JSON list of C-alpha atoms in Angstrom, two decimals:
[
{"chain": "A", "resi": 22, "resn": "MET", "atom": "CA", "xyz": [-11.40, 32.81, 0.32]},
{"chain": "A", "resi": 23, "resn": "THR", "atom": "CA", "xyz": [-9.85, 32.33, -3.07]},
{"chain": "A", "resi": 24, "resn": "VAL", "atom": "CA", "xyz": [-7.53, 29.65, -4.35]},
{"chain": "A", "resi": 25, "resn": "ILE", "atom": "CA", "xyz": [-5.67, 30.80, -7.48]},
{"chain": "A", "resi": 26, "resn": "ILE", "atom": "CA", "xyz": [-4.39, 28.20, -9.93]},
{"chain": "A", "resi": 27, "resn": "ASP", "atom": "CA", "xyz": [-1.86, 29.56, -12.42]},
{"chain": "A", "resi": 28, "resn": "GLY", "atom": "CA", "xyz": [-0.03, 27.28, -14.85]},
{"chain": "A", "resi": 29, "resn": "GLY", "atom": "CA", "xyz": [3.19, 29.29, -14.47]},
{"chain": "A", "resi": 30, "resn": "ALA", "atom": "CA", "xyz": [3.06, 30.27, -10.80]},
{"chain": "A", "resi": 31, "resn": "GLY", "atom": "CA", "xyz": [1.42, 27.19, -9.32]},
{"chain": "A", "resi": 32, "resn": "VAL", "atom": "CA", "xyz": [-1.29, 27.40, -6.66]},
{"chain": "A", "resi": 33, "resn": "THR", "atom": "CA", "xyz": [-1.80, 30.30, -4.24]},
{"chain": "A", "resi": 34, "resn": "PHE", "atom": "CA", "xyz": [-3.83, 29.43, -1.13]},
{"chain": "A", "resi": 35, "resn": "PRO", "atom": "CA", "xyz": [-6.02, 31.80, 0.95]},
{"chain": "A", "resi": 36, "resn": "ASP", "atom": "CA", "xyz": [-3.20, 32.34, 3.48]},
{"chain": "A", "resi": 37, "resn": "THR", "atom": "CA", "xyz": [-1.10, 33.65, 0.51]},
{"chain": "A", "resi": 38, "resn": "ARG", "atom": "CA", "xyz": [1.24, 30.65, 0.63]},
{"chain": "A", "resi": 39, "resn": "GLN", "atom": "CA", "xyz": [2.23, 29.60, -2.87]},
{"chain": "A", "resi": 40, "resn": "GLN", "atom": "CA", "xyz": [2.65, 25.99, -3.99]},
{"chain": "A", "resi": 41, "resn": "THR", "atom": "CA", "xyz": [4.66, 25.36, -7.13]},
{"chain": "A", "resi": 42, "resn": "ASN", "atom": "CA", "xyz": [5.37, 21.63, -6.68]},
{"chain": "A", "resi": 43, "resn": "ALA", "atom": "CA", "xyz": [2.37, 19.38, -7.28]},
{"chain": "A", "resi": 44, "resn": "VAL", "atom": "CA", "xyz": [3.65, 16.72, -4.87]},
{"chain": "A", "resi": 45, "resn": "THR", "atom": "CA", "xyz": [4.37, 18.57, -1.60]},
{"chain": "A", "resi": 46, "resn": "MET", "atom": "CA", "xyz": [3.07, 21.60, 0.28]},
{"chain": "A", "resi": 47, "resn": "THR", "atom": "CA", "xyz": [4.47, 23.21, 3.41]},
{"chain": "A", "resi": 48, "resn": "GLY", "atom": "CA", "xyz": [3.72, 26.46, 5.11]},
{"chain": "A", "resi": 49, "resn": "GLY", "atom": "CA", "xyz": [1.11, 27.99, 7.34]},
{"chain": "A", "resi": 50, "resn": "ASN", "atom": "CA", "xyz": [0.93, 27.75, 11.09]},
{"chain": "A", "resi": 51, "resn": "PRO", "atom": "CA", "xyz": [0.91, 24.91, 11.92]},
{"chain": "A", "resi": 52, "resn": "GLN", "atom": "CA", "xyz": [2.53, 23.57, 8.75]},
{"chain": "A", "resi": 53, "resn": "TYR", "atom": "CA", "xyz": [0.38, 21.50, 6.46]},
{"chain": "A", "resi": 54, "resn": "TYR", "atom": "CA", "xyz": [1.36, 18.93, 3.90]},
{"chain": "A", "resi": 55, "resn": "ALA", "atom": "CA", "xyz": [-0.18, 17.33, 0.86]},
{"chain": "A", "resi": 56, "resn": "ALA", "atom": "CA", "xyz": [0.55, 13.72, 0.06]},
{"chain": "A", "resi": 57, "resn": "ARG", "atom": "CA", "xyz": [4.02, 13.18, -1.45]},
{"chain": "A", "resi": 58, "resn": "ALA", "atom": "CA", "xyz": [2.66, 10.20, -3.36]},
{"chain": "A", "resi": 59, "resn": "TRP", "atom": "CA", "xyz": [-0.53, 8.20, -3.72]},
{"chain": "A", "resi": 60, "resn": "VAL", "atom": "CA", "xyz": [-1.69, 5.29, -5.84]},
{"chain": "A", "resi": 61, "resn": "SER", "atom": "CA", "xyz": [-4.79, 3.24, -6.45]},
{"chain": "A", "resi": 62, "resn": "PHE", "atom": "CA", "xyz": [-4.10, -0.11, -8.11]},
{"chain": "A", "resi": 63, "resn": "ASN", "atom": "CA", "xyz": [-5.56, -3.50, -8.90]},
{"chain": "A", "resi": 64, "resn": "GLY", "atom": "CA", "xyz": [-3.81, -6.05, -6.70]},
{"chain": "A", "resi": 65, "resn": "SER", "atom": "CA", "xyz": [-5.22, -9.30, -8.07]},
{"chain": "A", "resi": 66, "resn": "GLY", "atom": "CA", "xyz": [-4.58, -10.91, -11.42]},
{"chain": "A", "resi": 67, "resn": "THR", "atom": "CA", "xyz": [-2.31, -8.66, -13.46]},
{"chain": "A", "resi": 68, "resn": "VAL", "atom": "CA", "xyz": [-1.33, -5.79, -11.14]},
{"chain": "A", "resi": 69, "resn": "SER", "atom": "CA", "xyz": [-2.09, -2.44, -12.76]},
{"chain": "A", "resi": 70, "resn": "VAL", "atom": "CA", "xyz": [-2.17, 1.18, -11.64]},
{"chain": "A", "resi": 71, "resn": "ARG", "atom": "CA", "xyz": [-5.64, 2.75, -11.81]},
{"chain": "A", "resi": 72, "resn": "ALA", "atom": "CA", "xyz": [-4.53, 6.29, -10.88]},
{"chain": "A", "resi": 73, "resn": "ALA", "atom": "CA", "xyz": [-1.46, 7.78, -9.20]},
{"chain": "A", "resi": 74, "resn": "VAL", "atom": "CA", "xyz": [0.68, 10.80, -8.35]},
{"chain": "A", "resi": 75, "resn": "ASN", "atom": "CA", "xyz": [4.47, 10.41, -7.97]},
{"chain": "A", "resi": 76, "resn": "VAL", "atom": "CA", "xyz": [4.24, 6.65, -8.48]},
{"chain": "A", "resi": 77, "resn": "SER", "atom": "CA", "xyz": [6.00, 5.22, -11.53]},
{"chain": "A", "resi": 78, "resn": "SER", "atom": "CA", "xyz": [4.83, 1.62, -11.13]},
{"chain": "A", "resi": 79, "resn": "VAL", "atom": "CA", "xyz": [3.69, -1.13, -8.77]},
{"chain": "A", "resi": 80, "resn": "THR", "atom": "CA", "xyz": [5.56, -4.45, -8.73]},
{"chain": "A", "resi": 81, "resn": "ASP", "atom": "CA", "xyz": [3.84, -7.72, -7.80]},
{"chain": "A", "resi": 82, "resn": "LEU", "atom": "CA", "xyz": [6.19, -9.57, -5.41]},
{"chain": "A", "resi": 83, "resn": "GLY", "atom": "CA", "xyz": [3.94, -12.58, -4.76]},
{"chain": "A", "resi": 84, "resn": "THR", "atom": "CA", "xyz": [0.63, -13.25, -3.03]},
{"chain": "A", "resi": 85, "resn": "GLY", "atom": "CA", "xyz": [-0.34, -10.20, -0.99]},
{"chain": "A", "resi": 86, "resn": "LYS", "atom": "CA", "xyz": [3.02, -8.44, -1.46]},
{"chain": "A", "resi": 87, "resn": "TYR", "atom": "CA", "xyz": [3.63, -5.32, -3.58]},
{"chain": "A", "resi": 88, "resn": "ARG", "atom": "CA", "xyz": [6.34, -2.72, -4.14]},
{"chain": "A", "resi": 89, "resn": "VAL", "atom": "CA", "xyz": [5.18, 0.84, -4.87]},
{"chain": "A", "resi": 90, "resn": "ASN", "atom": "CA", "xyz": [7.93, 2.62, -6.85]},
{"chain": "A", "resi": 91, "resn": "TYR", "atom": "CA", "xyz": [8.15, 6.42, -6.67]},
{"chain": "A", "resi": 92, "resn": "THR", "atom": "CA", "xyz": [8.74, 8.66, -9.68]},
{"chain": "A", "resi": 93, "resn": "THR", "atom": "CA", "xyz": [10.63, 11.14, -7.47]},
{"chain": "A", "resi": 94, "resn": "ALA", "atom": "CA", "xyz": [12.31, 9.59, -4.44]},
{"chain": "A", "resi": 95, "resn": "MET", "atom": "CA", "xyz": [11.47, 10.63, -0.89]},
{"chain": "A", "resi": 96, "resn": "PRO", "atom": "CA", "xyz": [14.13, 12.80, 0.82]},
{"chain": "A", "resi": 97, "resn": "ASP", "atom": "CA", "xyz": [14.68, 10.01, 3.39]},
{"chain": "A", "resi": 98, "resn": "ASN", "atom": "CA", "xyz": [12.89, 6.93, 4.73]},
{"chain": "A", "resi": 99, "resn": "ARG", "atom": "CA", "xyz": [11.19, 8.74, 7.63]},
{"chain": "A", "resi": 100, "resn": "TYR", "atom": "CA", "xyz": [7.75, 9.01, 6.07]},
{"chain": "A", "resi": 101, "resn": "ALA", "atom": "CA", "xyz": [4.29, 7.72, 6.88]},
{"chain": "A", "resi": 102, "resn": "VAL", "atom": "CA", "xyz": [2.42, 5.19, 4.76]},
{"chain": "A", "resi": 103, "resn": "SER", "atom": "CA", "xyz": [-1.30, 4.64, 5.02]},
{"chain": "A", "resi": 104, "resn": "GLY", "atom": "CA", "xyz": [-3.62, 2.60, 2.90]},
{"chain": "A", "resi": 105, "resn": "LEU", "atom": "CA", "xyz": [-6.71, 0.57, 2.31]},
{"chain": "A", "resi": 106, "resn": "SER", "atom": "CA", "xyz": [-7.24, -2.77, 0.65]},
{"chain": "A", "resi": 107, "resn": "VAL", "atom": "CA", "xyz": [-10.55, -4.13, -0.57]},
{"chain": "A", "resi": 108, "resn": "GLY", "atom": "CA", "xyz": [-11.01, -7.79, -1.49]},
{"chain": "A", "resi": 109, "resn": "ASP", "atom": "CA", "xyz": [-13.34, -9.69, -3.73]},
{"chain": "A", "resi": 110, "resn": "SER", "atom": "CA", "xyz": [-16.56, -9.98, -1.70]},
{"chain": "A", "resi": 111, "resn": "ASP", "atom": "CA", "xyz": [-17.18, -13.47, -3.14]},
{"chain": "A", "resi": 112, "resn": "THR", "atom": "CA", "xyz": [-13.95, -14.98, -1.78]},
{"chain": "A", "resi": 113, "resn": "ALA", "atom": "CA", "xyz": [-12.43, -12.71, 0.90]},
{"chain": "A", "resi": 114, "resn": "ALA", "atom": "CA", "xyz": [-12.93, -13.81, 4.49]},
{"chain": "A", "resi": 115, "resn": "GLY", "atom": "CA", "xyz": [-13.52, -10.76, 6.65]},
{"chain": "A", "resi": 116, "resn": "MET", "atom": "CA", "xyz": [-11.67, -7.48, 6.56]},
{"chain": "A", "resi": 117, "resn": "LEU", "atom": "CA", "xyz": [-8.41, -7.11, 4.66]},
{"chain": "A", "resi": 118, "resn": "VAL", "atom": "CA", "xyz": [-5.37, -5.65, 6.36]},
{"chain": "A", "resi": 119, "resn": "LEU", "atom": "CA", "xyz": [-2.66, -3.52, 4.73]},
{"chain": "A", "resi": 120, "resn": "PHE", "atom": "CA", "xyz": [0.72, -3.29, 6.45]},
{"chain": "A", "resi": 121, "resn": "VAL", "atom": "CA", "xyz": [4.49, -2.84, 6.17]},
{"chain": "A", "resi": 122, "resn": "THR", "atom": "CA", "xyz": [6.39, -5.70, 7.82]},
{"chain": "A", "resi": 123, "resn": "ALA", "atom": "CA", "xyz": [9.84, -4.21, 8.50]},
{"chain": "A", "resi": 124, "resn": "PRO", "atom": "CA", "xyz": [11.64, -0.84, 8.53]},
{"chain": "A", "resi": 125, "resn": "SER", "atom": "CA", "xyz": [13.69, -2.08, 5.56]},
{"chain": "A", "resi": 126, "resn": "ASP", "atom": "CA", "xyz": [10.47, -2.11, 3.49]},
{"chain": "A", "resi": 127, "resn": "ILE", "atom": "CA", "xyz": [10.45, 1.70, 3.61]},
{"chain": "A", "resi": 128, "resn": "GLN", "atom": "CA", "xyz": [13.04, 2.99, 1.12]},
{"chain": "A", "resi": 129, "resn": "THR", "atom": "CA", "xyz": [13.55, 6.41, -0.45]},
{"chain": "A", "resi": 130, "resn": "GLY", "atom": "CA", "xyz": [12.64, 5.04, -3.89]},
{"chain": "A", "resi": 131, "resn": "SER", "atom": "CA", "xyz": [9.87, 2.63, -2.93]},
{"chain": "A", "resi": 132, "resn": "VAL", "atom": "CA", "xyz": [7.78, 1.04, -0.20]},
{"chain": "A", "resi": 133, "resn": "GLU", "atom": "CA", "xyz": [6.75, -2.60, 0.11]},
{"chain": "A", "resi": 134, "resn": "VAL", "atom": "CA", "xyz": [3.29, -3.34, 1.49]},
{"chain": "A", "resi": 135, "resn": "ARG", "atom": "CA", "xyz": [1.44, -6.54, 2.31]},
{"chain": "A", "resi": 136, "resn": "THR", "atom": "CA", "xyz": [-2.24, -7.42, 2.30]},
{"chain": "A", "resi": 137, "resn": "SER", "atom": "CA", "xyz": [-3.84, -10.25, 4.21]},
{"chain": "A", "resi": 138, "resn": "THR", "atom": "CA", "xyz": [-7.16, -11.41, 5.55]},
{"chain": "A", "resi": 139, "resn": "GLU", "atom": "CA", "xyz": [-7.95, -10.69, 9.19]},
{"chain": "A", "resi": 140, "resn": "ASN", "atom": "CA", "xyz": [-6.70, -14.16, 10.14]},
{"chain": "A", "resi": 141, "resn": "GLY", "atom": "CA", "xyz": [-3.25, -13.39, 8.68]},
{"chain": "A", "resi": 142, "resn": "ASN", "atom": "CA", "xyz": [-3.38, -15.26, 5.37]},
{"chain": "A", "resi": 143, "resn": "ALA", "atom": "CA", "xyz": [-1.66, -13.43, 2.50]},
{"chain": "A", "resi": 144, "resn": "TYR", "atom": "CA", "xyz": [-4.28, -12.29, 0.00]},
{"chain": "A", "resi": 145, "resn": "ASP", "atom": "CA", "xyz": [-4.23, -10.48, -3.36]},
{"chain": "A", "resi": 146, "resn": "SER", "atom": "CA", "xyz": [-6.70, -7.66, -2.79]},
{"chain": "A", "resi": 147, "resn": "ASP", "atom": "CA", "xyz": [-8.76, -6.47, -5.73]},
{"chain": "A", "resi": 148, "resn": "TYR", "atom": "CA", "xyz": [-8.20, -2.77, -5.00]},
{"chain": "A", "resi": 149, "resn": "ILE", "atom": "CA", "xyz": [-5.40, -1.21, -2.98]},
{"chain": "A", "resi": 150, "resn": "SER", "atom": "CA", "xyz": [-4.86, 2.47, -2.21]},
{"chain": "A", "resi": 151, "resn": "ILE", "atom": "CA", "xyz": [-1.64, 3.83, -0.68]},
{"chain": "A", "resi": 152, "resn": "ILE", "atom": "CA", "xyz": [-0.91, 7.40, 0.53]},
{"chain": "A", "resi": 153, "resn": "VAL", "atom": "CA", "xyz": [2.56, 8.63, 1.51]},
{"chain": "A", "resi": 154, "resn": "PHE", "atom": "CA", "xyz": [3.17, 11.69, 3.73]},
{"chain": "A", "resi": 155, "resn": "ARG", "atom": "CA", "xyz": [6.51, 13.27, 4.67]}
]
């Protein structure tokens, strides 16, 4: 099985499907998709993006609250968001939870996420990773 990467033509997969957009992938049976966007960022202190695809910036909205802004908007707000947050092992109490609080937090141009300790207290996680599928 060969995957061909060509700067002009994009990527051709073993099932001969060709991908020319680095953000999405559809085709095959059943259809398969790559992430439309993903980001890894520092969530405590000065918020900063560590690495990302299709994310222009992350906005700090207060303790444990962040807005992930997309470079290219989603086609609609019917997409899935998944993520992971990791706290400072010296101060974090238990596991950290990442969540979206309301449907209005999921917009075509951005998504707002929250992080908290397992007991529900808002917490600025050291490292946060978000993946968006549509």
